[in-house]
Amino acid sequence: METLRTDLPLTGDPASDAEAGLVEDELQRFFADAKLGAVAVGAPYLALWEALERAAAGGGRSRPRLVLLAYRHLGGTDTRTAARLAASYELLHSALIVHDDVIDRDVVRRGVPNVSGSYRTKALREGAAPALAEHAGATAGILAGDLALSGAYRLLRSLDVSQSIDRRLHDILDEAVFSAVGGEVFDVEFSRSARMPSLEDITKTAHQKTAVYSFEAPLQAGAVLAGAPDSAVAALKSFGRFAGITYQLVDDILGVFGGEDSTGKTGWGDLREGKRTVLLAYAATRPQWNSIASLIGTPDLGARDAEHIRTVLVTCGAKDFAVGLADEYAQRALSHLESDGVPAALRGRLRRLLLAVVAGVRTA
Amino acid sequence: METLRTDLPLTGDPASDAEAGLVEDELQRFFADAKLGAVAVGAPYLALWEALERAAAGGGRSRPRLVLLAYRHLGGTDTRTAARLAASYELLHSALIVHDDVIDRDVVRRGVPNVSGSYRTKALREGAAPALAEHAGATAGILAGDLALSGAYRLLRSLDVSQSIDRRLHDILDEAVFSAVGGEVFDVEFSRSARMPSLEDITKTAHQKTAVYSFEAPLQAGAVLAGAPDSAVAALKSFGRFAGITYQLVDDILGVFGGEDSTGKTGWGDLREGKRTVLLAYAATRPQWNSIASLIGTPDLGARDAEHIRTVLVTCGAKDFAVGLADEYAQRALSHLESDGVPAALRGRLRRLLLAVVAGVRTA
């Protein structure tokens, strides 16, 4: 139902911050070109592009930063080209979250109205009935997401690289889209079913929906653009897979135990939605489940219910289990970095990154 | 709100039919590959790909046929590569109609349930409430459309062509997506507004929404792949622009006057929806408008109301005006074929094609 809420702890590193500035430049140029074309079509089209640009602003740029991290550490020197590749992953991310928000009927992201939310509000202000206003929001979200998806391909194709690198980069992007949609299909399926999915189903969905496009693909793409050996690309792909699952597990734990500050959410939104997480899948196998099953997924679930559920998730061992699983996936991720192709500096950087994430969940 | 319902009269030409067979092969291969990947993810993902494949089946393949027509007549000989390029336009078409159907809340296309319709029906059968079932349909439509859009880019990139041709083909596809979404934004805007758009607004929207991706882009792409001179590419682009608008005008006239047989619709669906067409934009400027304005766009509009509206559209001159305008655009389209770059055989073929379309509306 949700994409990751927690940004990777990549900000604050001067090299990464400087590169991220170049990504902003690329995105700004992309949107400036698009808006110029949209103005010629008419004001409502410009407005949609502006809404998409706002939706793409303000994130932690985790995916672009992973592209650039791999690129720089694997000997890449054409940072401007890498920044454009990185920007294409940010547009892919925008496409997926804008459509995801339509599917989840979310109208807010990062504390501000998203594309659907802002169009819905506009329609309501203009006197539309609630159902029509919601549909106006969904329509804008569908179209804006299409523009972002097409934009991701456009930026990628505009790179000045050899045909063989171009093909590999496109294959990686295609695979990212293919997996993300596949993961979303399962996510939607689980959220509709009364049955609790298995642990395997949950980690598999996390892999398909999040790990591939947010970790595997950006790291691989950066490595391929840098001309890294196949062993390094393969190692980063495997690292990305398990790091991505780790992240999703951590994100799910923080969604219940993280409190409002760290995720920008109320701290029980996931419980109210009945989001299928490892916490719940584990708890559902324990006798204590009966005391919370009927609360989870109820629209009027409040702070006291949430506190009760948290207590049960701790006492039945679900929290420890989930934290342990996150640890385990983190270790599996790190083991893949022990490849000859991965330079020590990159290994160290990715290790610190992942351990910081897992440490965050220990104190939650 | 609608994309074109009338297929181009391109079937029955042996050369075109043979080429269309190659397009089917390409599409079949594309879906076979995708389904193989989807099986590995799981059954619900395979089901979504199958729904998309069904949605992409059975159309007239007008856009692929235009790609191949231009390609063959401009000296292209690698028909297999051209068929793949052509298939990418069919996938783009699928992406746009699948998302368009979600936006229009249409659940049927070509007489059978579309992606959203089949998922909606499935959800209803499984006991979902109507609103939830509709949302399940919309969700499937959004995701399937994303897959088709990504697939259009994937097929295009898989062509074995020079980098310069590859760039030009991608630019043409990008422009097609950009225009189609822009046109959809206006279409949606008009359908929500009580105000009748101007004739200029309607033809501009027809250009953006339909002409670019259905006519301009396929013809240009076929010409570029064939290595045609710039003059031919430019001439086909201009022809496509005006031919596309002609087509939309004809389609709108048939939507009201064509009866059930030629369009597969009831013959008053457009009137019930209040679809903004040149017929209505003209009629709204005539005194007789008062006798039909309150009927148009009413959900319970029936056969007798439709007959009354048709009579008024004839007596107030709207039908003649629309037919005349279609004629005028057809002539403008044909004038662009008088370029040195356009071979006589291609000119003759496109002329016959367009005149047959316009002739169809004269007898309606």
mmCIF file of C-alpha atoms in Angstrom, chain A residues 33-45 48-49 95-96 99 102-105 122 131-132 134-139 142-147 149-151 153-154 157-163 166-167 170-171 173-174 177-186 188-189 192 204 208, chain B residues 33-45 48-49 95-96 99 102-105 122 131-132 134-139 142-147 149-151 153-154 157-163 166-167 170-171 173-174 177-186 188-189 192 204 208:
data_model
loop_
_atom_site.group_PDB
_atom_site.id
_atom_site.type_symbol
_atom_site.label_atom_id
_atom_site.label_comp_id
_atom_site.label_asym_id
_atom_site.label_seq_id
_atom_site.Cartn_x
_atom_site.Cartn_y
_atom_site.Cartn_z
ATOM 1 C CA ASP A 33 11.320 21.830 -21.220
ATOM 2 C CA ALA A 34 8.085 20.016 -20.539
ATOM 3 C CA LYS A 35 6.337 23.104 -19.209
ATOM 4 C CA LEU A 36 7.415 25.062 -22.247
ATOM 5 C CA GLY A 37 5.747 22.454 -24.434
ATOM 6 C CA ALA A 38 2.707 22.345 -22.175
ATOM 7 C CA VAL A 39 2.188 26.108 -22.313
ATOM 8 C CA ALA A 40 1.779 25.782 -26.069
ATOM 9 C CA VAL A 41 -1.017 23.245 -25.500
ATOM 10 C CA GLY A 42 -2.781 25.354 -22.886
ATOM 11 C CA ALA A 43 -3.052 26.383 -19.251
ATOM 12 C CA PRO A 44 -4.680 23.198 -17.892
ATOM 13 C CA TYR A 45 -1.828 21.120 -19.278
ATOM 14 C CA LEU A 48 -0.796 19.290 -14.596
ATOM 15 C CA TRP A 49 2.928 19.502 -15.265
ATOM 16 C CA ALA A 95 5.390 7.873 -11.613
ATOM 17 C CA LEU A 96 5.022 4.963 -9.211
ATOM 18 C CA HIS A 99 -0.182 6.075 -9.404
ATOM 19 C CA VAL A 102 -4.438 6.938 -6.774
ATOM 20 C CA ILE A 103 -4.655 3.220 -6.058
ATOM 21 C CA ASP A 104 -4.436 3.737 -2.293
ATOM 22 C CA ARG A 105 -6.718 6.808 -2.440
ATOM 23 C CA LYS A 122 -9.753 22.131 -6.529
ATOM 24 C CA ALA A 131 -17.379 11.330 -5.722
ATOM 25 C CA LEU A 132 -16.786 13.501 -8.785
ATOM 26 C CA GLU A 134 -12.327 12.152 -6.093
ATOM 27 C CA HIS A 135 -12.549 11.058 -9.690
ATOM 28 C CA ALA A 136 -11.079 14.373 -10.866
ATOM 29 C CA GLY A 137 -8.166 13.733 -8.517
ATOM 30 C CA ALA A 138 -7.683 10.192 -9.769
ATOM 31 C CA THR A 139 -7.779 11.355 -13.376
ATOM 32 C CA ILE A 142 -3.267 8.797 -13.747
ATOM 33 C CA LEU A 143 -2.232 11.321 -16.388
ATOM 34 C CA ALA A 144 0.585 12.849 -14.333
ATOM 35 C CA GLY A 145 1.983 9.393 -13.593
ATOM 36 C CA ASP A 146 1.973 8.580 -17.300
ATOM 37 C CA LEU A 147 3.945 11.734 -17.988
ATOM 38 C CA LEU A 149 6.880 7.284 -16.624
ATOM 39 C CA SER A 150 7.361 8.491 -20.169
ATOM 40 C CA GLY A 151 9.790 11.095 -18.800
ATOM 41 C CA TYR A 153 12.417 6.761 -20.464
ATOM 42 C CA ARG A 154 13.027 10.073 -22.183
ATOM 43 C CA ARG A 157 17.399 7.690 -23.791
ATOM 44 C CA SER A 158 18.938 11.168 -23.847
ATOM 45 C CA LEU A 159 22.193 9.912 -22.313
ATOM 46 C CA ASP A 160 25.169 10.104 -24.622
ATOM 47 C CA VAL A 161 26.438 6.544 -24.132
ATOM 48 C CA SER A 162 27.372 3.567 -26.284
ATOM 49 C CA GLN A 163 24.600 1.442 -27.694
ATOM 50 C CA ASP A 166 22.216 2.144 -23.481
ATOM 51 C CA ARG A 167 20.632 -1.301 -23.887
ATOM 52 C CA HIS A 170 17.119 0.255 -20.575
ATOM 53 C CA ASP A 171 16.905 -3.383 -19.567
ATOM 54 C CA LEU A 173 14.765 0.291 -16.128
ATOM 55 C CA ASP A 174 12.329 -2.097 -17.846
ATOM 56 C CA VAL A 177 8.977 -1.129 -13.952
ATOM 57 C CA PHE A 178 8.051 -4.775 -14.470
ATOM 58 C CA SER A 179 8.858 -5.678 -10.873
ATOM 59 C CA ALA A 180 7.316 -2.620 -9.289
ATOM 60 C CA VAL A 181 3.983 -3.214 -11.029
ATOM 61 C CA GLY A 182 4.129 -6.913 -10.160
ATOM 62 C CA GLY A 183 4.772 -6.074 -6.519
ATOM 63 C CA GLU A 184 1.916 -3.597 -6.523
ATOM 64 C CA VAL A 185 -0.428 -6.258 -7.889
ATOM 65 C CA PHE A 186 0.365 -8.468 -4.893
ATOM 66 C CA VAL A 188 -3.285 -4.714 -3.656
ATOM 67 C CA GLU A 189 -4.283 -8.395 -3.626
ATOM 68 C CA ARG A 192 -8.188 -6.875 -0.227
ATOM 69 C CA LYS A 204 8.634 -11.358 -1.938
ATOM 70 C CA GLN A 208 9.246 -6.887 -6.223
ATOM 71 C CA ASP B 33 8.032 -12.906 -22.862
ATOM 72 C CA ALA B 34 6.140 -10.765 -20.397
ATOM 73 C CA LYS B 35 3.884 -13.594 -19.277
ATOM 74 C CA LEU B 36 6.887 -15.812 -18.739
ATOM 75 C CA GLY B 37 8.329 -13.177 -16.416
ATOM 76 C CA ALA B 38 4.965 -12.662 -14.754
ATOM 77 C CA VAL B 39 4.509 -16.370 -13.999
ATOM 78 C CA ALA B 40 7.680 -16.202 -11.959
ATOM 79 C CA VAL B 41 6.167 -13.402 -9.886
ATOM 80 C CA GLY B 42 2.864 -15.161 -9.382
ATOM 81 C CA ALA B 43 -0.591 -15.954 -10.737
ATOM 82 C CA PRO B 44 -2.246 -12.564 -10.082
ATOM 83 C CA TYR B 45 0.473 -10.857 -12.103
ATOM 84 C CA LEU B 48 -3.051 -8.856 -15.263
ATOM 85 C CA TRP B 49 -0.808 -9.466 -18.269
ATOM 86 C CA ALA B 95 -1.849 2.086 -22.784
ATOM 87 C CA LEU B 96 -3.870 5.142 -23.720
ATOM 88 C CA HIS B 99 -6.128 4.516 -18.950
ATOM 89 C CA VAL B 102 -10.466 4.223 -16.302
ATOM 90 C CA ILE B 103 -10.837 7.979 -16.658
ATOM 91 C CA ASP B 104 -14.154 7.654 -18.523
ATOM 92 C CA ARG B 105 -15.338 4.823 -16.248
ATOM 93 C CA LYS B 122 -14.503 -10.364 -10.810
ATOM 94 C CA ALA B 131 -17.620 1.134 -5.023
ATOM 95 C CA LEU B 132 -14.838 -1.249 -4.028
ATOM 96 C CA GLU B 134 -15.111 -0.178 -9.295
ATOM 97 C CA HIS B 135 -11.896 0.723 -7.521
ATOM 98 C CA ALA B 136 -10.503 -2.771 -8.116
ATOM 99 C CA GLY B 137 -11.237 -2.278 -11.808
ATOM 100 C CA ALA B 138 -9.575 1.121 -11.875
ATOM 101 C CA THR B 139 -6.513 -0.235 -10.075
ATOM 102 C CA ILE B 142 -3.923 1.865 -14.075
ATOM 103 C CA LEU B 143 -1.350 -0.896 -13.640
ATOM 104 C CA ALA B 144 -2.061 -2.567 -16.996
ATOM 105 C CA GLY B 145 -1.761 0.774 -18.771
ATOM 106 C CA ASP B 146 1.603 1.376 -17.116
ATOM 107 C CA LEU B 147 2.805 -1.987 -18.377
ATOM 108 C CA LEU B 149 3.334 2.230 -21.861
ATOM 109 C CA SER B 150 6.591 0.783 -20.606
ATOM 110 C CA GLY B 151 6.210 -1.964 -23.232
ATOM 111 C CA TYR B 153 9.273 2.008 -25.059
ATOM 112 C CA ARG B 154 10.768 -1.448 -24.625
ATOM 113 C CA ARG B 157 14.384 0.417 -27.929
ATOM 114 C CA SER B 158 14.805 -3.194 -29.055
ATOM 115 C CA LEU B 159 15.028 -2.166 -32.726
ATOM 116 C CA ASP B 160 18.394 -2.751 -34.291
ATOM 117 C CA VAL B 161 18.857 0.691 -35.863
ATOM 118 C CA SER B 162 21.461 3.438 -35.912
ATOM 119 C CA GLN B 163 21.683 5.735 -32.924
ATOM 120 C CA ASP B 166 16.790 5.497 -32.674
ATOM 121 C CA ARG B 167 16.775 9.057 -31.301
ATOM 122 C CA HIS B 170 12.101 8.012 -29.571
ATOM 123 C CA ASP B 171 11.453 11.715 -30.067
ATOM 124 C CA LEU B 173 7.091 8.467 -29.507
ATOM 125 C CA ASP B 174 7.752 10.971 -26.709
ATOM 126 C CA VAL B 177 2.695 10.545 -25.437
ATOM 127 C CA PHE B 178 3.081 14.229 -24.590
ATOM 128 C CA SER B 179 0.340 15.256 -27.002
ATOM 129 C CA ALA B 180 -2.049 12.446 -26.169
ATOM 130 C CA VAL B 181 -1.942 13.263 -22.457
ATOM 131 C CA GLY B 182 -2.294 16.967 -23.197
ATOM 132 C CA GLY B 183 -5.322 16.280 -25.366
ATOM 133 C CA GLU B 184 -6.844 14.089 -22.676
ATOM 134 C CA VAL B 185 -6.420 16.885 -20.129
ATOM 135 C CA PHE B 186 -8.514 19.174 -22.330
ATOM 136 C CA VAL B 188 -11.609 15.872 -19.435
ATOM 137 C CA GLU B 189 -11.731 19.615 -18.764
ATOM 138 C CA ARG B 192 -16.644 18.676 -16.754
ATOM 139 C CA LYS B 204 -7.206 21.445 -31.209
ATOM 140 C CA GLN B 208 -3.528 16.685 -29.540
#
